[in-house]
Coordinates of C-alpha atoms in Angstrom, one line a residue:
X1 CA 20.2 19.0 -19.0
X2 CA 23.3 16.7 -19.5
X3 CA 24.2 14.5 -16.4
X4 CA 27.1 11.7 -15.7
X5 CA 24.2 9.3 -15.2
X6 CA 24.6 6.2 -17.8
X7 CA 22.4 3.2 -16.5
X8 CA 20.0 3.1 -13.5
X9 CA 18.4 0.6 -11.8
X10 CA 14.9 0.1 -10.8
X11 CA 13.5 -2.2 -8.1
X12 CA 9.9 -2.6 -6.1
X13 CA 9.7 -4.4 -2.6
X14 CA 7.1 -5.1 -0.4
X15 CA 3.6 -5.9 -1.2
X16 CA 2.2 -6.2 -4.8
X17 CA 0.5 -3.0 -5.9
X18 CA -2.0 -1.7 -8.9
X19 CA 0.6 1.4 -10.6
X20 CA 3.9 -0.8 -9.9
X21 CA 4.2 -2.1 -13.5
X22 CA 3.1 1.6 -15.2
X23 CA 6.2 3.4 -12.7
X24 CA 8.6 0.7 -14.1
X25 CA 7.2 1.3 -17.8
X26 CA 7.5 5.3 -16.7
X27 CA 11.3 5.5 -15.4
X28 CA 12.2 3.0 -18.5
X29 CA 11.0 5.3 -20.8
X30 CA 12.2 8.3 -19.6
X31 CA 14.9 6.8 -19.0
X32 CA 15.3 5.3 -22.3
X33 CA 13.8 8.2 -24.9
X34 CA 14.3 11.7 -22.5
X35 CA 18.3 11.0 -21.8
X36 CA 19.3 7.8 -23.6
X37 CA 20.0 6.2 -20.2
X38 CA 20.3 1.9 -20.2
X39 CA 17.8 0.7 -17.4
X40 CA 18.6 -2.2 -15.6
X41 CA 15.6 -4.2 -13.3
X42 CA 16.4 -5.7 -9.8
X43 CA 13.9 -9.1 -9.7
X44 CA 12.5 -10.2 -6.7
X45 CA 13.6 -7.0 -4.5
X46 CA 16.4 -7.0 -2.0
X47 CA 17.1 -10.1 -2.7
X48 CA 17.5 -10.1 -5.9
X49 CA 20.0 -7.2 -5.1
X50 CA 21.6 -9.9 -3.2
X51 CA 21.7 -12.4 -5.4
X52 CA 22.6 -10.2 -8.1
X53 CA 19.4 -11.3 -10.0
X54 CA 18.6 -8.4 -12.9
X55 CA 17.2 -8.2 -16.3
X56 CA 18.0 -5.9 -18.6
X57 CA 14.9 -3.2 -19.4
X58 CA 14.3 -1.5 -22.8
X59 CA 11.1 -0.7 -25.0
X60 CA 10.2 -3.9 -25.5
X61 CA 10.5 -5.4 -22.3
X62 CA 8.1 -3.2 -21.0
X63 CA 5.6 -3.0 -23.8
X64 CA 2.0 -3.4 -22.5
X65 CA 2.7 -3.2 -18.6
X66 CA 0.4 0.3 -18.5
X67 CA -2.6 -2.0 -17.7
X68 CA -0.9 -5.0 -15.7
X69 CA -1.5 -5.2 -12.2
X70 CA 1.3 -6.3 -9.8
X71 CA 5.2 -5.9 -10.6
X72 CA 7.2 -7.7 -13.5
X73 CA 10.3 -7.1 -11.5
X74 CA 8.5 -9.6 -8.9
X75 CA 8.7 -8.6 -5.0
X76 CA 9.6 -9.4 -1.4
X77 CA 8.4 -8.3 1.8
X78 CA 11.1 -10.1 4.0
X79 CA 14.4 -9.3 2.4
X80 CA 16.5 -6.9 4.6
X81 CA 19.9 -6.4 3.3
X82 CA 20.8 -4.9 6.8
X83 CA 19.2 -7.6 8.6
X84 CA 19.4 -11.0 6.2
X85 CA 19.1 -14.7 7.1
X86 CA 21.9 -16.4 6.0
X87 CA 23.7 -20.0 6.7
X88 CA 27.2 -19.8 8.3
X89 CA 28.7 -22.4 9.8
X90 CA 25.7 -25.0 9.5
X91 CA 23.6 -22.2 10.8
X92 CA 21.1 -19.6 9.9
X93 CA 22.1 -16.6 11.4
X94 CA 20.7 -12.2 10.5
X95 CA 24.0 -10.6 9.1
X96 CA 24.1 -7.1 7.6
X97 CA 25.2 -7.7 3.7
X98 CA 24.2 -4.8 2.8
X99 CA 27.8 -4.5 1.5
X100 CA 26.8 -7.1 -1.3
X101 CA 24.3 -5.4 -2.2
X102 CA 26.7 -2.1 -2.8
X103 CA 29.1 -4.1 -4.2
X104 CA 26.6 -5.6 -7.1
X105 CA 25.5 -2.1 -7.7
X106 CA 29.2 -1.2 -8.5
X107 CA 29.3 -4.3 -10.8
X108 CA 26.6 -3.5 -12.8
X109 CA 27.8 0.1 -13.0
X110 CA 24.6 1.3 -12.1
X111 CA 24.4 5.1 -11.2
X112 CA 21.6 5.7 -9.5
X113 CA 18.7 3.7 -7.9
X114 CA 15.1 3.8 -7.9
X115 CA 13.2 2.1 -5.3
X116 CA 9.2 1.4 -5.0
X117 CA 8.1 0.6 -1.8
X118 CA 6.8 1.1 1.2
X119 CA 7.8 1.3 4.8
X120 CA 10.3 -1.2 5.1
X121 CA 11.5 -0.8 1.5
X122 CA 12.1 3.0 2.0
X123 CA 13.7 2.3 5.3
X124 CA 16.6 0.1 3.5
X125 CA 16.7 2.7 1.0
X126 CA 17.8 5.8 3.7
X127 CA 20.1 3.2 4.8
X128 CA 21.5 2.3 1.2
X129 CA 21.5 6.5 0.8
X130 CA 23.5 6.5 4.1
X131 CA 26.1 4.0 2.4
X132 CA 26.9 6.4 -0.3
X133 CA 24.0 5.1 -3.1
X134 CA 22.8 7.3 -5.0
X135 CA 18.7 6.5 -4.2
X136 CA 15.6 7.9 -5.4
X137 CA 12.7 6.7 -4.0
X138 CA 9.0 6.0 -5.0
X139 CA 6.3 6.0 -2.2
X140 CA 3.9 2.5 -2.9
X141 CA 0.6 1.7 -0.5
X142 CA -2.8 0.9 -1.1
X143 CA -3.9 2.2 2.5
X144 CA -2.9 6.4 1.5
X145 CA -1.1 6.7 4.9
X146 CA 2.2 8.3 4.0
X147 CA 2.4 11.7 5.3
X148 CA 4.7 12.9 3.4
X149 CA 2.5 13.0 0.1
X150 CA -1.1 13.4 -0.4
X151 CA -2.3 10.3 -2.4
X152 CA -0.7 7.2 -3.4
X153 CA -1.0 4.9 -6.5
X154 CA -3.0 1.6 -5.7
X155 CA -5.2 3.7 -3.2
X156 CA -7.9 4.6 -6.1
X157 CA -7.9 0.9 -7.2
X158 CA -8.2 -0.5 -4.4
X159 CA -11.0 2.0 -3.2
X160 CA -12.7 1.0 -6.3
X161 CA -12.4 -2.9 -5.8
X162 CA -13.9 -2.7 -2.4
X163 CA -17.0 -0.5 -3.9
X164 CA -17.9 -2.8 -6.3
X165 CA -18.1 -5.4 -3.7
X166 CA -20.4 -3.3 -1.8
X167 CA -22.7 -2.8 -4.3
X168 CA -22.7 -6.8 -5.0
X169 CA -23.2 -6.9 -1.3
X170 CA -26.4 -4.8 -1.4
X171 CA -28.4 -7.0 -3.4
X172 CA -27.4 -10.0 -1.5
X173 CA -27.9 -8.5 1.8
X174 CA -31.1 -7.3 0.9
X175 CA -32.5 -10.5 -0.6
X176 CA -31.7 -12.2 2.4
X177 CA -32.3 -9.6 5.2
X178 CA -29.0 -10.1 6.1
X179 CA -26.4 -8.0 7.9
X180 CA -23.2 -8.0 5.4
X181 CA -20.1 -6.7 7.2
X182 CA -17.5 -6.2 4.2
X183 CA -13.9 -6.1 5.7
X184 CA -11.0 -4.1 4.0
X185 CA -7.4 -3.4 4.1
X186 CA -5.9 -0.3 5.2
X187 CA -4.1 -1.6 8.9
X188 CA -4.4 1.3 10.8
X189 CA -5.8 4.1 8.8
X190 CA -8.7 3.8 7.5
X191 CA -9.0 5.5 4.0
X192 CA -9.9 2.3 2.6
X193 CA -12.8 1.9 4.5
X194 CA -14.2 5.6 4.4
X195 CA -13.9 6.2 0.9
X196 CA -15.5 2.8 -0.4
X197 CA -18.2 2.8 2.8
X198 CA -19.5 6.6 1.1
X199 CA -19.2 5.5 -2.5
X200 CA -20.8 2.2 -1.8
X201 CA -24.0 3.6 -0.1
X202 CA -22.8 1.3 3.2
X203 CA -24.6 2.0 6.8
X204 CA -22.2 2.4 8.9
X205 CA -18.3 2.8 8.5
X206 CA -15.9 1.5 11.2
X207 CA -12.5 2.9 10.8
X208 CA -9.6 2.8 13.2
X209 CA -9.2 6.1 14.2
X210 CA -12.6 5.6 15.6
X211 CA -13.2 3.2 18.2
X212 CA -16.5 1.7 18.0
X213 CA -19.3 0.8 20.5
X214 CA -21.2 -2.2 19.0
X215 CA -24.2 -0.8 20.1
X216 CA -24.7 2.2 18.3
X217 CA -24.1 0.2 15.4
X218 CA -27.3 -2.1 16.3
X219 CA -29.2 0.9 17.2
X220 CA -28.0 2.2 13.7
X221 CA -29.8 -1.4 12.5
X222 CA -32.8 -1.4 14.3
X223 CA -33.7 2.5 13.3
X224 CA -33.4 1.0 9.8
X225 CA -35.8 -1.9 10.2
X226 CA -38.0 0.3 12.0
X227 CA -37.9 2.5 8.0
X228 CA -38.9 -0.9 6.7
X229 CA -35.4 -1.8 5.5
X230 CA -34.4 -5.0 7.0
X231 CA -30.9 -5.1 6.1
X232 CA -27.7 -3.4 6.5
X233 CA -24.4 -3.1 4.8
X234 CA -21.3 -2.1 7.2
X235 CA -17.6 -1.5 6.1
X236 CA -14.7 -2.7 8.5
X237 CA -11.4 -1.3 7.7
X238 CA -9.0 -4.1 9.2
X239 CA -7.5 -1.9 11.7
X240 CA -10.9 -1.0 13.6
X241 CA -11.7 -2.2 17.5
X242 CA -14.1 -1.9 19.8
X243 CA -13.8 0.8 22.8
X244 CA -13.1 -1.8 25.3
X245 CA -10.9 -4.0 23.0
X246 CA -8.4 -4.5 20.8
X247 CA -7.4 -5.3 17.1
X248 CA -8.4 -8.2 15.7
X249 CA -4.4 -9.7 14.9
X250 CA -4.4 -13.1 12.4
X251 CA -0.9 -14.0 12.4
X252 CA 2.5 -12.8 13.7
X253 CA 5.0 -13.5 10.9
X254 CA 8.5 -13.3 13.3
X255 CA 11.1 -13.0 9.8
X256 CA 9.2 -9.9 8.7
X257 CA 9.9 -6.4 9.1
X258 CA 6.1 -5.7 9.8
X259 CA 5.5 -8.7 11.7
X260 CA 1.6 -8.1 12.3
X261 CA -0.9 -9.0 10.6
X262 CA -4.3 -8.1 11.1
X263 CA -7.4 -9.4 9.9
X264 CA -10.5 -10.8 11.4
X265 CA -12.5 -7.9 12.5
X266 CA -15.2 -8.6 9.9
X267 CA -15.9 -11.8 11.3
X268 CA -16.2 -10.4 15.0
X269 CA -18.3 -7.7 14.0
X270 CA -20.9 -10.2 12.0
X271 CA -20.6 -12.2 14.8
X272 CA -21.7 -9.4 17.8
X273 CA -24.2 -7.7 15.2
X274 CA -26.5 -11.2 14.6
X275 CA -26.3 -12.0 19.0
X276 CA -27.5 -8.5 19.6
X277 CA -29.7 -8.1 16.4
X278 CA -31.1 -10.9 15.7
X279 CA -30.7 -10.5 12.0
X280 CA -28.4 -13.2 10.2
X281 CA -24.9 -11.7 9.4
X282 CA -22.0 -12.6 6.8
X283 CA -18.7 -11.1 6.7
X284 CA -16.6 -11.0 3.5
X285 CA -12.9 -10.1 4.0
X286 CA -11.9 -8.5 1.0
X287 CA -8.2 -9.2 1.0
X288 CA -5.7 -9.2 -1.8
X289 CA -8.7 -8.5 -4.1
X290 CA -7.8 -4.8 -2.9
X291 CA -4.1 -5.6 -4.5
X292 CA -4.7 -7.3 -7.2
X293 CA -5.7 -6.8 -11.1
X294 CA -5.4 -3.6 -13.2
X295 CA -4.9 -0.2 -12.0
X296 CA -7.7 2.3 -12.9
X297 CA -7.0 5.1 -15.1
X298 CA -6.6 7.5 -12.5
X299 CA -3.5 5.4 -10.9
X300 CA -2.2 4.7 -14.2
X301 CA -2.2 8.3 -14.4
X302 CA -0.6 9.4 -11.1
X303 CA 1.9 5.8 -11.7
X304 CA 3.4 7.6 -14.4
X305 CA 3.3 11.2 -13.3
X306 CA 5.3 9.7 -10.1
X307 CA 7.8 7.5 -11.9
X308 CA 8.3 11.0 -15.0
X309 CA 8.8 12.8 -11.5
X310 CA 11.7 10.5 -9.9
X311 CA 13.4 10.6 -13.1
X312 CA 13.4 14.5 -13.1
X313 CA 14.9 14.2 -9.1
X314 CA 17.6 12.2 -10.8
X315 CA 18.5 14.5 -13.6
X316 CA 18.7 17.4 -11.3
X317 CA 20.6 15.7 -8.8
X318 CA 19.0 15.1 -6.0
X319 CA 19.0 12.0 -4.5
X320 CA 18.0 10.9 -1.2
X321 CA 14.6 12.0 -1.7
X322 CA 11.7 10.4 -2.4
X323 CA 8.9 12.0 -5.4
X324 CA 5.4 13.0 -3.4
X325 CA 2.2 14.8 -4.6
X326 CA 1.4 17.8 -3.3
X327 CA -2.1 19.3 -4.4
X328 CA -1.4 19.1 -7.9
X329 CA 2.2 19.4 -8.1
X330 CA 4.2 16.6 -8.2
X331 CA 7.6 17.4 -5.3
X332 CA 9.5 15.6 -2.9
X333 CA 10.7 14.9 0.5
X334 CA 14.1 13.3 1.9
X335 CA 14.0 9.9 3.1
X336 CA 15.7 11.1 6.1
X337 CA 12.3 13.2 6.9
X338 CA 10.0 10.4 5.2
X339 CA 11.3 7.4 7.0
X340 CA 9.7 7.6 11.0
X341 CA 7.4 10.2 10.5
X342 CA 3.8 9.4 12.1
X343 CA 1.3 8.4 9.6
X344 CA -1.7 9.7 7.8
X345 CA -4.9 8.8 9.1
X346 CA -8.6 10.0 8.8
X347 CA -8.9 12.4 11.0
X348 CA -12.2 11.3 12.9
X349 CA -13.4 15.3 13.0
X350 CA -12.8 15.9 9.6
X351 CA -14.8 16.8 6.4
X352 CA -15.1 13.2 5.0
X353 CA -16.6 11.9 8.4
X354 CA -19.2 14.9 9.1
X355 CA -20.4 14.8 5.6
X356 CA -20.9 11.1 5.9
X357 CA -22.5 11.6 9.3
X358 CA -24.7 14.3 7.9
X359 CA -26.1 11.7 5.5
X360 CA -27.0 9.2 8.1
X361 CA -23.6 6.5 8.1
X362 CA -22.7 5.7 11.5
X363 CA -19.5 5.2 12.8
X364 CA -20.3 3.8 16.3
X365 CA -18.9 6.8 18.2

């Protein structure tokens, strides 16, 4: 199919993300063998849109990125072009420059762009699509929450990272007679924490769309020592809280565009389960483990099946959407419908959470 399209430009903001460098290396050579299209790389996000910071992609530029975690574009979680910190008149003052941005695009004769990110990146990529850019867009989370498409690179990964802490957990916890609470990332949905809680035999599962009573989570303790088993694994997703309480929030970060942060939870939950148990407890918060090192196969897989995808969405015009999986077909959905739209959680009724019920994980409900 023969397009005007001559050179694009590829991007990722936000958080880091197992599958980021294999979309790059996907669009590039698409890009590159498919159409003979010249690929040009934003660095360091928005702000290196900005800043009019790029690097020029090709074959060998993106040779061996398949299996390297994290983004050789680089990132930035704070950069809003609509929204920016800038010094004027011995001040720092938020300006929209998003017309910089435009304006660099037009400099570098770049036709189309394709951006990776989440929330906030997708968010300044409607608005960029509202400007007259021609955008396609790449969904990127660990936590599986987008609605708009059923799974997300990084998700697998991280599920997989957080397992194999479990099972190191297991051992530990059971040489001590210990109570390890494992804590994981997801904020408020809590795939994370179901899927690696059932794949790493854990006791219990504490997720945010269930709020938890601490006591049924002892009482879930006790019936096991009672079996002879005088230790317990739990999984926290970060998200979780008690019925009568709140999340567990480490930090407000006021410059962001998702100023929470959460995290903290494990360390409550230890905390509550040794007073009422009796039973020493350790929490391990997992963190940017999750994030960090290769992608498995399976999200090097769906990596490049998304970033082939967003290249066909460019080819047949349609920009302003953003590539999704839907069963097994790859689709898409326009940021205008993405951007806002509630998110995915575990439904606390669902399939996942009955079967795990059925073989004996509690959830505290």
């Amino acid at each position: 199919m023969k397009t005007n399209i001559k050179r694009i430009g590829i991007m990722t903001g936000g958080g880091d993300c197992p599958g980021l460098n294999p979309v790059i290396r996907a669009v590039t050579k698409t890009a590159i063998s498919q159409y003979g299209w010249e690929v040009i790389g934003i660095r360091n996000g928005y702000k290196g849109l900005y800043e009019n910071d790029w690097v020029k992609l090709d074959g060998e530029s993106i040779s061996g990125l398949l299996h390297k975690g994290g983004t050789m574009l680089y990132s930035s979680n704070k950069d809003n072009l609509f929204h920016y910190l800038v010094e004027e008149n011995g001040e720092m003052v938020y300006k929209d420059v998003s017309d910089v941005g435009v304006e660099n695009l037009k400099k570098l004769d770049i036709d189309v762009m394709f951006i990776i990110g989440g929330d906030g990146t997708l968010t300044s990529a409607r608005d960029f699509a509202r400007k007259g850019v021609k955008v396609i867009a790449i969904p990127k989370t660990i936590d599986n929450d987008l609605a708009s498409t059923d799974t997300t690179f990084g998700f697998n990964t991280a599920v997989g990272v957080a397992t194999e802490a479990l099972d190191r957990l297991h051992t530990t916890a059971m040489s001590h007679h210990r109570i390890m609470v494992l804590e994981v990332m997801g904020r408020y949905a809590g795939w994370i924490a179901l899927h690696a809680g059932i794949a790493g035999g854990a006791d219990a599962i504490l997720l945010p769309e269930i709020p938890y009573d601490i006591h049924k989570i002892a009482e879930k303790i006790e019936e096991r020592k009672r079996q002879g088993k005088n230790f317990s694994v739990i999984v926290v997703g970060e998200g979780a809280k008690p019925i009568d309480g709140e999340v567990v929030v480490r930090e407000v970060i006021a410059d962001s565009p998702d100023p929470i942060r959460l995290g903290g939870i494990g360390l409550k939950v230890a905390h509550d389960l040794e007073r009422i148990c009796g039973n020493e407890a350790r929490a391990t918060i997992l963190g940017h483990l999750q994030r960090g090192g290769s992608p498995s196969s399976s999200d090097r897989i769906l990596s490049t099946r998304y970033g082939v995808a967003a290249v066909k969405l460019a080819v047949e015009g349609k920009f302003g959407n953003m590539v999704t999986l839907k069963g097994d077909t790859m689709s898409y959905d326009s940021l205008e419908n993405v951007i806002g739209r509630k998110s995915k959680n575990v439904n606390p009724n669902g399939e996942l959470v009955e079967m795990a019920k059925a073989i004996g994980i509690a959830f505290g409900d």
